[in-house]
Amino acid sequence: TTPLSFEQRLAQQVELVRQQSAALQAMAAPVIEVWDRVLVLPVIGAVDRTRAAAMTEALLREVVAKRASHAIIDLTGVETINPDTAGHLMRMVQATGLLGCTCLVSGISPTVARTMIELGLTIDLQIFSTLKSALQHALRSS
């Protein structure tokens, strides 16, 4: 075989980085259909502006694709949240509602709750202490 040219090796590396980036993006915003028309977006770790935008895009896309009646944003894995991210999450809840999907929030930590109150985020949220209780509500309502 002929050795690859520099340009060919570079093109292969660029494609590999693109594929790895797409895989990381999918892991950063996994939307899981747990029941017919019921979705869960588990959020774990830090959420910056870029990840929040990716989560919103993934959730809204799946709400439409699956014709979801309920979407649960599970924040059990989030210890702290910054003001920008809290606002983005609230807009995600609102956007989901505009698509005709009821958005439930579960697993809010005391620190996240305090941040949301300090920011005056008082939109009408359906909040559940655990993912299990949110799922039970969604299944009863479906």
XYZ file of C-alpha atoms in Angstrom:
142
model
C 0.000 0.000 0.000
C 1.023 3.568 -0.566
C 1.703 5.678 2.504
C -0.986 8.247 3.194
C -0.223 11.817 2.370
C -0.169 14.435 5.079
C -3.492 15.801 3.814
C -5.118 12.358 3.937
C -3.884 11.734 7.503
C -5.096 15.189 8.527
C -8.513 14.562 6.950
C -8.757 11.241 8.841
C -7.869 12.953 12.127
C -10.419 15.712 11.539
C -13.119 13.098 10.830
C -12.168 11.151 13.972
C -12.412 14.297 16.098
C -15.810 15.086 14.525
C -17.097 11.593 15.336
C -15.799 11.774 18.914
C -17.353 15.206 19.363
C -20.720 13.910 18.143
C -20.493 10.965 20.568
C -19.679 13.279 23.492
C -22.529 15.588 22.497
C -24.973 12.659 22.549
C -23.756 11.610 26.007
C -24.037 15.168 27.307
C -27.762 15.258 26.510
C -29.217 11.742 26.489
C -32.992 11.743 26.061
C -34.476 8.369 26.984
C -37.962 7.192 26.061
C -38.894 5.286 29.236
C -42.501 4.652 28.281
C -44.705 5.327 25.309
C -44.704 9.156 24.923
C -42.749 9.652 28.207
C -39.174 10.971 27.981
C -36.467 11.493 30.594
C -33.480 13.811 30.307
C -31.088 12.847 33.113
C -28.716 15.686 33.913
C -25.462 14.763 35.634
C -22.578 17.041 36.521
C -21.868 20.594 35.527
C -24.049 22.317 32.958
C -22.584 25.214 31.036
C -24.266 27.319 28.373
C -23.147 25.049 25.513
C -24.349 21.877 27.204
C -27.641 23.517 28.210
C -28.250 24.491 24.583
C -27.445 20.932 23.436
C -29.821 19.509 26.056
C -32.612 21.827 24.936
C -32.111 20.967 21.288
C -32.045 17.210 22.000
C -35.109 17.332 24.253
C -37.216 19.409 21.875
C -36.230 17.234 18.916
C -37.248 14.073 20.798
C -40.501 15.604 22.096
C -41.542 16.172 18.491
C -40.169 12.867 17.140
C -41.784 10.739 19.869
C -44.915 12.904 20.189
C -44.197 12.989 23.903
C -46.938 13.869 26.350
C -44.484 14.165 29.263
C -40.809 15.019 29.534
C -38.962 14.709 32.832
C -35.817 16.702 33.460
C -34.063 14.827 36.256
C -31.580 16.997 38.162
C -30.600 14.362 40.746
C -26.999 14.424 39.495
C -26.660 18.222 39.680
C -25.254 19.626 42.914
C -24.967 23.290 41.968
C -26.214 25.472 39.161
C -25.168 28.909 37.981
C -27.696 31.642 37.195
C -27.285 31.364 33.406
C -27.870 27.623 33.460
C -30.879 27.907 35.779
C -32.456 30.383 33.385
C -31.705 28.124 30.437
C -33.338 25.163 32.188
C -36.455 27.225 32.869
C -36.619 28.233 29.207
C -36.281 24.538 28.296
C -39.325 23.775 30.456
C -41.265 26.592 28.787
C -40.263 25.530 25.259
C -41.312 21.951 25.977
C -44.704 23.225 27.114
C -45.108 25.236 23.915
C -44.819 21.940 22.026
C -47.781 20.568 23.978
C -45.679 18.412 26.266
C -45.939 18.562 30.056
C -42.487 19.042 31.516
C -41.795 17.680 34.995
C -38.662 18.378 37.030
C -37.277 15.905 39.533
C -34.385 15.610 41.952
C -33.664 19.257 42.743
C -30.942 19.541 45.394
C -31.184 22.097 48.212
C -28.422 24.178 46.605
C -30.161 24.235 43.229
C -33.483 25.101 44.916
C -31.853 27.980 46.768
C -30.271 29.310 43.555
C -33.600 29.183 41.726
C -35.375 31.071 44.525
C -32.595 33.678 44.738
C -32.987 34.261 40.999
C -36.737 34.673 41.326
C -37.459 31.812 38.943
C -41.083 31.318 39.758
C -42.582 29.875 36.588
C -45.158 27.201 37.216
C -43.102 24.024 37.593
C -44.341 20.545 38.383
C -41.586 19.396 40.728
C -41.064 15.954 42.219
C -38.513 14.933 44.804
C -37.477 11.799 42.902
C -37.441 10.527 39.353
C -39.616 7.626 40.493
C -42.390 9.917 41.714
C -42.224 11.993 38.494
C -42.490 8.807 36.421
C -45.450 7.614 38.455
C -47.204 10.936 37.856
C -46.443 10.862 34.114
C -47.716 7.287 33.762
C -50.924 8.057 35.664
C -51.514 11.129 33.513
C -50.783 9.468 30.158
